[in-house]
Structures are given as C-alpha cells and as structure tokens.
XYZ file of C-alpha atoms in Angstrom:
570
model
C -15.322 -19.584 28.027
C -11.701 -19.385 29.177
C -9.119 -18.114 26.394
C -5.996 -20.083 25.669
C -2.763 -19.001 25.719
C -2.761 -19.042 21.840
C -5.677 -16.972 21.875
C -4.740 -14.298 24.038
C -1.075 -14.031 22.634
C -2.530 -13.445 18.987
C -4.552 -10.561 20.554
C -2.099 -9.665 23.306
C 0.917 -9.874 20.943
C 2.888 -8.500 24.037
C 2.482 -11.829 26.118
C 5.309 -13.099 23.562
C 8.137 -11.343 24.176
C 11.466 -12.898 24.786
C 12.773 -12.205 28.480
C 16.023 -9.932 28.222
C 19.398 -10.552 29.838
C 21.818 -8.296 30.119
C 23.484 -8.248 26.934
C 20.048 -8.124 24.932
C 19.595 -4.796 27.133
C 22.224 -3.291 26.455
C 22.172 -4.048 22.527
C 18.261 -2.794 22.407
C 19.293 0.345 24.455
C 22.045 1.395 22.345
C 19.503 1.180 19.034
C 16.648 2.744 21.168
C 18.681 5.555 22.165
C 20.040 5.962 18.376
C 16.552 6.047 17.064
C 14.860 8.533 20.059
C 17.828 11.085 18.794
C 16.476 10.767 15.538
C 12.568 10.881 16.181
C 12.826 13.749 18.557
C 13.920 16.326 15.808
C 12.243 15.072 13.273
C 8.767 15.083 15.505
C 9.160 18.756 16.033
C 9.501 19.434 12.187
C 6.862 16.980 11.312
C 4.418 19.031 13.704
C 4.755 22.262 11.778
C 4.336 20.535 7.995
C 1.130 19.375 9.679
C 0.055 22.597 11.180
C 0.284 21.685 14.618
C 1.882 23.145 17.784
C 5.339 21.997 17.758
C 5.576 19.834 20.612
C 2.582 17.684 19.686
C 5.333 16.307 17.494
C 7.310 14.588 20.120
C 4.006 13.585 21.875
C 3.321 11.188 18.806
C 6.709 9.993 19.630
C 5.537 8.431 23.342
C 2.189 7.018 23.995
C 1.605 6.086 20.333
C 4.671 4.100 19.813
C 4.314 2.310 22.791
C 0.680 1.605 22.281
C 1.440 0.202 18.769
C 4.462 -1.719 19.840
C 2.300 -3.476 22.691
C -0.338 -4.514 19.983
C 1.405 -4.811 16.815
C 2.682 -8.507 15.825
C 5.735 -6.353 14.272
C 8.737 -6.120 16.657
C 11.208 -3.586 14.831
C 8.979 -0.981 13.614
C 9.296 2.989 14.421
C 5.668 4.480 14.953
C 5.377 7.816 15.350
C 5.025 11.213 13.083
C 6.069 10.334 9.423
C 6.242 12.705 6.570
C 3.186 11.624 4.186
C 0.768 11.903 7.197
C 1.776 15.070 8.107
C 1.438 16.421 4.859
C -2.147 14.786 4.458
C -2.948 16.682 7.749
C -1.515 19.944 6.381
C -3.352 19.766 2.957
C -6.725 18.261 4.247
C -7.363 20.892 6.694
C -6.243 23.812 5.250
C -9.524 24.625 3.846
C -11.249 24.006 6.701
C -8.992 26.098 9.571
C -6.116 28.158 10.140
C -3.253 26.147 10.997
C -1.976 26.098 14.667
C -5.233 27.179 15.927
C -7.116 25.226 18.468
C -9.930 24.602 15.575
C -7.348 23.231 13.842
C -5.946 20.773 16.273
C -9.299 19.750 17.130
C -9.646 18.970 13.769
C -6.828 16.779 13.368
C -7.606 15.040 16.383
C -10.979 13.849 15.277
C -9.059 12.823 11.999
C -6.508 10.335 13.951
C -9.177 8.809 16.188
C -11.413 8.720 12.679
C -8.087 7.469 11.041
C -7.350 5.315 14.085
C -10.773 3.842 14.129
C -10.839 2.800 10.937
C -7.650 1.063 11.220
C -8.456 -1.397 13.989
C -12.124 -2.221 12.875
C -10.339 -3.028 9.392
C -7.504 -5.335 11.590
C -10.202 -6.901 14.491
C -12.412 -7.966 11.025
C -9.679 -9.204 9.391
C -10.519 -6.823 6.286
C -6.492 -5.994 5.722
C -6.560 -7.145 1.905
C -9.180 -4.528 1.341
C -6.172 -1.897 1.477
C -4.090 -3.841 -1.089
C -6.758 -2.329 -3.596
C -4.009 0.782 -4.572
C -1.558 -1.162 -6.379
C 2.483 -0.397 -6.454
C 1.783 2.590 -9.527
C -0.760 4.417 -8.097
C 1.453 4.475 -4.672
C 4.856 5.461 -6.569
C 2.644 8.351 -8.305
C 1.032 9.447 -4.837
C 4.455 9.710 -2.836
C 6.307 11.230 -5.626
C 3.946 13.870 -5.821
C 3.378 14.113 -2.220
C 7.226 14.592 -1.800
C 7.498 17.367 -4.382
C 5.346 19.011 -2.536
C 6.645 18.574 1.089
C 9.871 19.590 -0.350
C 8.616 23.117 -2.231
C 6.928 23.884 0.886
C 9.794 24.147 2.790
C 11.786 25.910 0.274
C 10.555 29.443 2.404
C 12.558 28.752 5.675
C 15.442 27.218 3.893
C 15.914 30.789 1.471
C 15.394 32.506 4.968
C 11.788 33.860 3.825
C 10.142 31.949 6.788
C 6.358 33.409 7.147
C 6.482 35.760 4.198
C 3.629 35.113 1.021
C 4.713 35.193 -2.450
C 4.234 39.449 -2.713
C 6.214 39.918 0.428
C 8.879 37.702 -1.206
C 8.356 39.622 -4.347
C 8.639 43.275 -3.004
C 9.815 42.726 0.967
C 13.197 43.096 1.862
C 16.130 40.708 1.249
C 15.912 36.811 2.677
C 17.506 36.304 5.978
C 21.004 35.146 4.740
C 21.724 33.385 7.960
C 18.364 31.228 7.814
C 19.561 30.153 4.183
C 23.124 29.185 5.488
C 21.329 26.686 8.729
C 19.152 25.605 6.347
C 21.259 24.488 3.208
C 24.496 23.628 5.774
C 21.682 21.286 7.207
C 21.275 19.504 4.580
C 24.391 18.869 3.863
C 25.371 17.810 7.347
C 22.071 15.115 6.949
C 23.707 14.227 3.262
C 26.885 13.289 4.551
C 26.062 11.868 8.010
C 23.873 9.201 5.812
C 26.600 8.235 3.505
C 29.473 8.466 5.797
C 28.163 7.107 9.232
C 24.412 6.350 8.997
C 24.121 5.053 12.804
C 25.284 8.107 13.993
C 22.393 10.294 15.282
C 23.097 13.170 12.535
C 19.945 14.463 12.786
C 19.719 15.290 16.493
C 23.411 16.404 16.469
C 22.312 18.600 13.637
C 19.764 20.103 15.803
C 22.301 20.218 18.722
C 24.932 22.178 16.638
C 22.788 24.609 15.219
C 20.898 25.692 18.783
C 24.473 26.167 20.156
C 25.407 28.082 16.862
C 22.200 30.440 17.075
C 22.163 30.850 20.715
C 25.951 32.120 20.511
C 25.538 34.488 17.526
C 21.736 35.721 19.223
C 20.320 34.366 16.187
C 16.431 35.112 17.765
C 17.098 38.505 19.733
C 17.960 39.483 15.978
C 14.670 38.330 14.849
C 15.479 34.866 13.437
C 12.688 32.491 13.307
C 13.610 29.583 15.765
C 11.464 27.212 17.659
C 10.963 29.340 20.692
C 9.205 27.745 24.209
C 7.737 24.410 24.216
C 6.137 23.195 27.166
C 7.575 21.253 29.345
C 5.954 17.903 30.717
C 4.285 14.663 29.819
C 1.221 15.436 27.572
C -2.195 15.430 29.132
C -5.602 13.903 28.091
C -7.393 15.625 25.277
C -10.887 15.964 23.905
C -11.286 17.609 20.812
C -15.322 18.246 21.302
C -18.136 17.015 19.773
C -18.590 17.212 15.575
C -20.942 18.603 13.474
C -22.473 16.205 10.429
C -21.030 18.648 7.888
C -17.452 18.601 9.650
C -17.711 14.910 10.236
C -18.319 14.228 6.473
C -15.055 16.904 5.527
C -13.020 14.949 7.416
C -14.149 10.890 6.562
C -12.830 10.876 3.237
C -8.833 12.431 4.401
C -9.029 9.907 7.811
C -9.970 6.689 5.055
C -6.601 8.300 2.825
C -4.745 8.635 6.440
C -5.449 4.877 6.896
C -4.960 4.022 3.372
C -1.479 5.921 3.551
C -0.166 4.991 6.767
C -1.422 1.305 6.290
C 1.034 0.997 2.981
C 4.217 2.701 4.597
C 3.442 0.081 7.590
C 3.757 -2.463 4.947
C 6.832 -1.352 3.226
C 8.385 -1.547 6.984
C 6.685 -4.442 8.106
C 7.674 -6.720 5.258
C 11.123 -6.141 5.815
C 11.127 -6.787 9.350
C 8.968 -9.712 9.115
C 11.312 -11.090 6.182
C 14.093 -10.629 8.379
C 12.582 -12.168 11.468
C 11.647 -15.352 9.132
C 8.384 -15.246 10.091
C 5.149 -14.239 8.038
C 3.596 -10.586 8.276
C 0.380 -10.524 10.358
C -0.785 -7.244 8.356
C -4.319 -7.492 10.188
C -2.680 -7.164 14.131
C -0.487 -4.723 12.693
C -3.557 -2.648 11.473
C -4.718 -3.106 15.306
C -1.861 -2.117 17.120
C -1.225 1.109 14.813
C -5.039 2.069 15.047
C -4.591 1.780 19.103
C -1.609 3.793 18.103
C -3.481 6.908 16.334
C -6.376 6.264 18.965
C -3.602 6.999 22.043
C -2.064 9.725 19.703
C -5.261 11.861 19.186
C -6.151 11.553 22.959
C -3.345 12.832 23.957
C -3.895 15.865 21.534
C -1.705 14.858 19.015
C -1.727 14.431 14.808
C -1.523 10.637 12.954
C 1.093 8.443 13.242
C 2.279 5.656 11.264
C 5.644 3.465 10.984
C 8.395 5.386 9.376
C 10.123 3.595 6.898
C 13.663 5.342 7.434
C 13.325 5.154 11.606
C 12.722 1.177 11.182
C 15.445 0.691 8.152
C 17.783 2.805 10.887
C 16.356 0.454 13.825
C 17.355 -2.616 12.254
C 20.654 -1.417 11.057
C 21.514 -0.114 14.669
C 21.210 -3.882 15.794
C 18.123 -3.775 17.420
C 16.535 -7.523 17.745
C 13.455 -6.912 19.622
C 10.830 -5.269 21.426
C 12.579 -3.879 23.424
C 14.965 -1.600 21.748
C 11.733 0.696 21.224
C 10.756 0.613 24.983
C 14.030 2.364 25.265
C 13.550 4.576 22.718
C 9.807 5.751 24.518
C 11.747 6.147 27.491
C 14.081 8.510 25.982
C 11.110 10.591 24.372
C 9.690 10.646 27.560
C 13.058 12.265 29.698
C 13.187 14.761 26.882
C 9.697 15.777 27.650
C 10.526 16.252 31.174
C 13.877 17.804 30.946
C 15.170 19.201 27.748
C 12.113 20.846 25.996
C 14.328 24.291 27.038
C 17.383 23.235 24.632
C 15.680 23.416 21.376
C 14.585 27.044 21.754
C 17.144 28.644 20.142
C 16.809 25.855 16.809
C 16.286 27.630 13.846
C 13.197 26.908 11.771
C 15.294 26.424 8.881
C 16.929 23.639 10.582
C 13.548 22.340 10.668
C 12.768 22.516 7.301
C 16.492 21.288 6.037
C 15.190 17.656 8.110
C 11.801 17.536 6.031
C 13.081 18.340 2.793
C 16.404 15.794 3.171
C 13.786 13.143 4.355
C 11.101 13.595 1.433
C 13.933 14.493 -1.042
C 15.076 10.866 -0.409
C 11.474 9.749 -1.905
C 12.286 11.187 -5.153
C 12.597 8.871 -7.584
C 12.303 10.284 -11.292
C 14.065 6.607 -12.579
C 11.049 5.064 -10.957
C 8.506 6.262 -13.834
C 11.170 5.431 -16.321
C 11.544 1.831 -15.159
C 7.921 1.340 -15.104
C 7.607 2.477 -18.573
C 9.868 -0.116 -19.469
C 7.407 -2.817 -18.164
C 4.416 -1.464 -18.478
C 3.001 1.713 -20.039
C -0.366 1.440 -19.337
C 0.776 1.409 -15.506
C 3.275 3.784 -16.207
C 0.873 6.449 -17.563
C -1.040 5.708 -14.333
C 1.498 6.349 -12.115
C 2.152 9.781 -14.026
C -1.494 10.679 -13.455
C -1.569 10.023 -10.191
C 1.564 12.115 -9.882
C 0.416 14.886 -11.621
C -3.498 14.876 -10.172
C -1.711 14.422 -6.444
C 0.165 18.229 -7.454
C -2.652 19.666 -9.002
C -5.362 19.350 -6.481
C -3.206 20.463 -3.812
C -3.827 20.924 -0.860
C -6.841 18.545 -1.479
C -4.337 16.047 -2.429
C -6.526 12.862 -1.745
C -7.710 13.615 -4.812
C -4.447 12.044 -6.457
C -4.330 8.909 -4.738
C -8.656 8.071 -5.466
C -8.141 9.531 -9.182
C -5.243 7.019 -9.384
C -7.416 4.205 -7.580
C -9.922 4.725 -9.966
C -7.760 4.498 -13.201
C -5.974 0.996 -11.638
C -9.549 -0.224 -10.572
C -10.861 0.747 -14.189
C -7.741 -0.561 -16.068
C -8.442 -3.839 -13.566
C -11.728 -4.379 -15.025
C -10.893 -3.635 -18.699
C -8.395 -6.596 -18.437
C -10.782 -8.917 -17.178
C -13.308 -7.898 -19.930
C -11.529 -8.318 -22.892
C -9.474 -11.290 -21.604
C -6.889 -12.846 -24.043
C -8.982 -15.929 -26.041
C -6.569 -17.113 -28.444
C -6.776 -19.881 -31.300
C -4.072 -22.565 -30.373
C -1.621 -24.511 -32.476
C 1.025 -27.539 -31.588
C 4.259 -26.014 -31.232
C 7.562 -27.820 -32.649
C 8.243 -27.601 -28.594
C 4.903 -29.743 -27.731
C 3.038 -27.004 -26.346
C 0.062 -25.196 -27.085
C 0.960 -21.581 -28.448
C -1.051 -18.738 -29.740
C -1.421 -20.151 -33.899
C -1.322 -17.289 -35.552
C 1.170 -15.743 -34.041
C 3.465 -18.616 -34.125
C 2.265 -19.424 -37.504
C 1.015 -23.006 -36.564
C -1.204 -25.397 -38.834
C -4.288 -26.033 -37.068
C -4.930 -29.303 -34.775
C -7.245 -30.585 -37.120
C -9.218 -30.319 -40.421
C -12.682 -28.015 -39.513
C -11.555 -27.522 -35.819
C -11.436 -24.279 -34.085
C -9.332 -25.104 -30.881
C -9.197 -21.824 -28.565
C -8.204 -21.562 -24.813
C -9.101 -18.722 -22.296
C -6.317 -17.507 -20.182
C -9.196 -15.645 -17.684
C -12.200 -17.234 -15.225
C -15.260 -17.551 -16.892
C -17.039 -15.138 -15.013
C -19.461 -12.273 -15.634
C -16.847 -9.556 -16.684
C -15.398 -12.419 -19.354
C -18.306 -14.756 -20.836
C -19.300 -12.836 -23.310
C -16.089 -12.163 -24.880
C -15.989 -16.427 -24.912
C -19.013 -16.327 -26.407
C -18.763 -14.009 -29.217
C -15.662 -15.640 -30.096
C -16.671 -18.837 -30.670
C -19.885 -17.264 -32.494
C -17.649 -15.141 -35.052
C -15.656 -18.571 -35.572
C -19.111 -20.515 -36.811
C -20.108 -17.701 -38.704
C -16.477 -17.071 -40.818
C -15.999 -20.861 -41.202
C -19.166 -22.620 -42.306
C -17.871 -26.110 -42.685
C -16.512 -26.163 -38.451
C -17.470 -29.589 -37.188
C -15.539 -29.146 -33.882
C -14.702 -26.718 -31.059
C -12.488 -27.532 -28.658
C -11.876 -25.308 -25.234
C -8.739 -25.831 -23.647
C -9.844 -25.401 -19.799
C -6.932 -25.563 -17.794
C -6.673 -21.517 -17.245
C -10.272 -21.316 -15.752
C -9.889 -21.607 -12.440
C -13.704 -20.198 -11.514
C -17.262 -20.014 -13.327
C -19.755 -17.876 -11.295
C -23.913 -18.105 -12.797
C -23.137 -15.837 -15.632
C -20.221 -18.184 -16.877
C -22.488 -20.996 -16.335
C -25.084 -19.731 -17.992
C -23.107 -18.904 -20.746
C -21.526 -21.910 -21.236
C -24.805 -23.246 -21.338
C -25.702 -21.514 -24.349
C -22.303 -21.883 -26.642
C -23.589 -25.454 -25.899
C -26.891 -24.954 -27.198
C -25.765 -23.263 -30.323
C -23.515 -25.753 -31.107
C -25.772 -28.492 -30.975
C -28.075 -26.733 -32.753
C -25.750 -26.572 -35.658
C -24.125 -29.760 -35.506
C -21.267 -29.060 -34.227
C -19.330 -30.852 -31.533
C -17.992 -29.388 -28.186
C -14.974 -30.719 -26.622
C -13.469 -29.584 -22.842
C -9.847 -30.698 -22.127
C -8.271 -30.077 -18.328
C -11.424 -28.657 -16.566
C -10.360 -28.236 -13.388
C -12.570 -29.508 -10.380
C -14.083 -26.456 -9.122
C -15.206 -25.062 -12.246
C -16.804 -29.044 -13.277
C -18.716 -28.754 -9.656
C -20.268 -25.672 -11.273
C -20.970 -26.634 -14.309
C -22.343 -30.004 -12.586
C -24.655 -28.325 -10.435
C -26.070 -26.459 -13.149
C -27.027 -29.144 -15.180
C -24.696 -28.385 -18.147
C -22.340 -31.532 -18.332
C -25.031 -33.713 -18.916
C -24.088 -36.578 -20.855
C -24.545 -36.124 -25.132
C -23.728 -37.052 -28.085
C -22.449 -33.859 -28.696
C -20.328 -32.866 -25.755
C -16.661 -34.885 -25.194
C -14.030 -34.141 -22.306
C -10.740 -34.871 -21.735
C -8.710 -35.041 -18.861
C -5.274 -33.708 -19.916
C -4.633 -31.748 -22.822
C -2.819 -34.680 -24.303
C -5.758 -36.807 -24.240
C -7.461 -34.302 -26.137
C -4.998 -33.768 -28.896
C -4.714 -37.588 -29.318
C -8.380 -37.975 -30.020
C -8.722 -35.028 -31.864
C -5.665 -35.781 -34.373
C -7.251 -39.139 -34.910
C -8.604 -39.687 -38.319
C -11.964 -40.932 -38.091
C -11.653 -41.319 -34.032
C -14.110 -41.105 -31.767
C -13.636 -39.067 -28.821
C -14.263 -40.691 -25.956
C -17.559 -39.343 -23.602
C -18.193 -37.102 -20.932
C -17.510 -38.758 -18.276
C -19.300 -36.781 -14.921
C -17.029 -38.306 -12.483
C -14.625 -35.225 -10.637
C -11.989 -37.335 -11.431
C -12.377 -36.489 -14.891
C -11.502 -32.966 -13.940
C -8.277 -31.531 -12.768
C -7.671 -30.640 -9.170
C-alpha cells in the first residue's frame, strides 16, 4: 500500500521544509555560522571530559547533527556533544578502561549506538511518556551534582596542574602559572562576552586569541599542555567490534541513563522551540531523529550526542527561523575538518577546561533547592538526595539519578496509598470543605458524608474502606453514608470489588449508602460488575446539589438509583 504524503512527512519530517529565498539564506547562514564557532571549541573540550580523542569532538558536530535535523520534527535545535553526556561517558567507563585508549572508544561507541538504539525504538513505538517517569526534582538534583563535578574536574588544567594526581600536586613542583592565567582569563573573557554581546562567537574567538597568544610566547616548546595535532579530514566509518555478555550488561544500564539524560535536555530545548514555533512538541520523532543522531555519531567513531540547551537558546537568539540555519552550521564543521584542524594546535588545555567549567558553572543553581523547599519539602529533600547520591557514587554517577527515581517513584506510590479521604461540611461559601478543619456542622443528623480526592483503585480502596469502617464503629447510631464521587475519575477490579463490600457491610447493618456526581466511566464499572443494582439501600445523585437537598430533608426520601449513564457525570 502506497503512503500518503501525510504519512511520509510525519516519518520524513524533512519533506516539510519551507523553500528558502535569498533573504531566508542569508539570515540562517549568519546564525549557522554563529553557532558552528561556538560548537567547534566546545566539541574539542567536550571530547576530553569524555575521555575521547579530541577530534571525535567535532565529529559529533557533523554527521550527527545533520542526521537528527533530517529526522527530528524540531527545527531550531543544536545536536551535537553536550556537557552531561560527556560526563556520563567519562564516569561510566572509567572503571571499565583507560581513557583515550582504543578499548575505551570502543566502549563508548557501543554505548551511543546502545544509547542511540534505545532512543528510536522508544520514538518508532511511541513509548516517549515512559521517560517523563524522572520528575523536575530528581533532574534539578542530577544536573546540579553532575555540574559540581564537571566543574572540580577541571579545576587541574585551570591551576596549571594539567595531568598531575593529587601527590604530585602535593609534593611536585609549582603549577604552571601561565596555564592558570589562559585558564581563569578564559573565563572571564566567556563571562563577559555572555553579558555584554551574547551573539558574538566568544567562545571560538576565545580559542582564536589564546592559540595566537601561546604560539607567540612558545607556550608548548616550553612544555605547556595544548591540544597538539588533530587529524585532518572528514571522519571515516567505524566499528567498534563485537561485545562480550559481561561488557554488554556494564554498559546497558549507563546507555538507558544516556537516553534518559539526553532525552530531558532535548526537552528543555525542544519545548522552547516548539512554543515559539506555535506548534505542539512531537517528543516521539524527536526521540527518532536524535537516536539516528547517536546511531550516525557512534559509526563514525564518535561519543553521544544530544541537543544542547545553550547552542539552541544561542540559535534562536541569533535569528535563526529554520532548518536551515543548521545545514549551514554542518557545513561549517565540515570546512573546519578539512582545513583548519592545524590552527588549534597551539590552544592551551586550560582554555579547554575554562569552556567546560563556564558552561556547567552556568547549571549551578544553589536558589533552586531553596525554592523547592518553599513548595515542597518532601520533593525538596529528594532533590538533595539525588544531589548528594549523584557526588557520592562518582564516577558511577547513574547511581544518583535511579536512587532519585526510586525515591520520586516511592514517594509517587505513598501518595496514592494514603490518599486524602476527608469528612465534608457546607461552607458559608456553598461548597463542600474539609469539616473539621473548617469547623463545619455536619450535613445531617447520623450522617457521615466523606469524599475521596484519589481513583478508587488498588493502591487506594482500602484506605476508603477502613475509613468508612472506623466511622460505623466510633458512631453507633450512623444511619447514612454519603460518598461524594466527583474526584474519582477511575475504578479498576480492586476498587470494584471494594466498593462492593462497603456496600455489603452497610446493608448488613442498616445503614444507607448514597453516591452523588459519579462520573460515567467509573458507573460503567461499577455497572458491569453488578454493584449498582437497584436497592432499597443504595441512592444516587446526579450533582452534589441534588444530594445535599435530599439529604437535608427532614424525613425525605432520597430518590433511587437510577442505572441510566445519564445519571452519572461525563
């Protein structure tokens, strides 16, 4: 069968581009151009927080971005090597090679396909909520953590002790003064560009400044550490070899946090773009086209890449409007491949480390916890686990983000099994509040009235239950119960089958059970099951006014159970 043209331009997202004129090309080369400046740089320091050659940095610069711009439904975004991934590279597979080596880059290959993988059989299912499980705390906790870290490990090269362990610091000789002055003047140069003209390409005019600087003053012939050679030339197909089981199951766990990681700094980007572009986020084609993105990235011997929030924020304020303005950016990547690998020999590798730290300094957010403890402690204390667990376990710092899942997941379920049940009252305003802690009469003589702000489901029935139980039991003479229903919104087979016996105990002690503002699904349920039968004993309602007129009635009847769904809210 023949695709449509709907069809193939949700899975080709490229067939949708506008056509450029002249002044759309010239507008998306300008921001291309501005970007590529910034990427190149930061590619190259990227590369050594993750371990790898140098160079690989820029190559997750080319083919990946324009692999994930050809497949992603998001027009504006900057794919390539991002802090957080490069530091999850770093710390995974430290224990399991030594950095720079060729076991090591065949490790982090398999990782980005693995990573990669994941990605687009997550997107092509359309299983993108599954990654919405880590929640906004456990995220803050993660990146703060992972950003302390990023930062102290460059804190070597920028106090000139580049290579040296913590005894050679201790006893060796002084710290190369001149590293310290690249690396801190860096900084600054980064600080102010940002504040004072933040579409200027600081960053690559940094690194232009400072090769001219150390090439004058012979900064390596001294013994400085600078970037040295990188080869020249588009990169090549790789093939990192086959995989043992053992190495296969070291390395599922950090590619599911890669994905995991990459997926939510996507999203941060994505969302503005998308709000921007007035259009709604397709997060599942955007898990697609950055999968293809890591896929194209490992094969071409390369670490993960994701969408950098900074790159895109810099994208969009450069003016960039669509596609296009990264096509020129890949084509800029792509000359410096070919022509200018020579110029950044003489860069210092404090220069290096001066663009990490300013980048993952900018993630530091002490307020952040502060703010959150405002709203919510519980959350807040969750966010300072997952902090603190993310710096402790280093360099296995996965560990921080699943102890952190865990604690959201757990606090998750404790919500939902001790939902809030709550005897109501009429307020002076007309609506149903909380009675004792408004300090409200109740709706009527030898009536417990109670509403359930929570689905009546297997994590909450029993709490339901066991409330209405402990009211029987502490007031003897309780003719009538009445559930306010309007909160449930869903009753799975344990809610039904509860229900089904608060019902029987009732009638089994004479007392009368009364439903106002069921809503329609829920009834269905309830229907199917057999449990709104028709009694003497059971009365519904189908607005909570209804009920409180019949049940404020002296001597009223309440009218019956009706098993119509129009009886039922909607």
């Amino acid at each position: 069968m023949a695709l449509t043209r709907d069809q193939l331009e949700r899975w080709l997202p490229f067939l949708t581009w506008p056509r450029p004129d002249r002044a759309l090309l010239v507008n998306e080369a300008a921001a291309g151009v501005t970007v590529a400046l910034m990427v190149i740089p930061q590619g190259v320091a990227y590369a050594a927080l993750a371990g790898m050659p140098l160079v690989t940095g820029v190559y997750a610069a080319l083919l990946p971005a324009l692999i994930a711009l050809l497949f992603s439904s998001s027009a504006r975004l900057s794919v390539g090597p991002t802090a957080l991934t490069s530091l999850l590279v770093g710390a995974s597979l430290a224990p399991l090679a030594i950095p720079g080596s060729a076991e090591w880059v065949a490790y982090a290959v398999w990782l980005t396909l693995l990573s990669g993988l994941m990605q687009v059989t997550l997107g092509a299912a359309r299983f993108g909520w599954l990654l919405r499980m880590v929640n906004s705390p456990v995220l803050m906790g993660f990146t703060q953590g992972a950003a302390v870290l990023i930062t102290l490990s460059q804190l070597p090269a920028l106090l000139g002790y580049t290579g040296r362990s913590v005894v050679q610091v201790m006893h060796g000789p002084l710290p190369d003064l001149v590293a310290i002055a690249f690396g801190l003047g860096g900084m600054a140069m980064l600080w102010l560009g940002k504040r004072l003209a933040p579409k200027f390409p600081t960053t690559m005019a940094l690194v232009a400044a400072a090769a001219a600087i150390s090439a004058a003053v012979g900064y390596a012939l001294n013994g400085g550490a600078v970037i040295g050679k990188l080869p020249a030339g588009l990169p090549h197909f790789y093939w990192p070899g086959g995989l043992t089981v053992n190495e296969l199951g070291n390395l599922l766990l950090p590619a599911f946090l890669v994905t995991l990681v990459s997926f939510l700094e996507t999203a941060s980007s994505a969302k503005v773009d998308n709000a921007r572009a007035g259009k709604l986020w397709n997060e599942n084609q955007d898990l697609i086209g950055q999968g293809l993105g890591k896929i194209a990235s490992g094969l071409t011997g390369s670490f993960p890449t994701s969408s950098s929030f900074s790159r895109s924020a810099i994208t969009l304020y450069a003016g960039a409007k669509t596609q296009w303005a990264t096509l020129f950016s890949v084509a800029v990547v792509a000359a410096a491949l070919l022509w200018a690998m020579p110029l950044l020999y003489h860069v210092p590798q404090a220069v290096l480390a001066a663009i990490v730290a300013t980048a993952t300094i900018g993630l530091l957010r002490p307020s952040a916890f502060v703010a959150l403890w405002r709203i919510s402690r519980i959350e807040a204390a969750i966010a300072l686990g997952t902090f603190v667990l993310t710096i402790a376990t280093a360099p296995s710092i996965y560990w921080g983000v699943l102890g952190g899942l865990l604690a959201a997941l757990a606090h998750y379920m404790y919500r939902h099994l001790h939902p809030r049940i709550i005897e109501v009252g009429l307020h002076p305003d007309g609506s149903l509040r909380d009675r004792h802690l408004w300090h409200l009469p109740p709706l009527a003589p030898d009536l417990y009235a109670l509403r359930m702000d929570a689905e009546l489901d297997f994590a909450s029935a029993s709490t339901l239950e066991r409330a209405i139980t402990v009211a029987l039991a502490q007031r003897p003479g309780l003719t009538d119960v009445c559930l306010f229903a309007y909160p449930i919104n869903r009753i799975d087979i344990t809610g039904a089958e509860v229900f089904g016996s608060i019902r029987r105990l009732l009638e089994s002690q004479g007392v009368r059970l009364h439903i106002s503002g069921l809503k329609l699904p829920a009834q269905q349920v309830l229907e199917r099951a057999g449990l709104l039968a028709p009694g003497p004993m059971l009365f519904s309602y189908r607005t909570d006014a209804e009920a409180l007129a019949a049940l404020s009635r002296p001597g009223g009847t309440p009218q019956d159970l009706s098993p119509a769904p129009a009886r039922a809210s909607s």
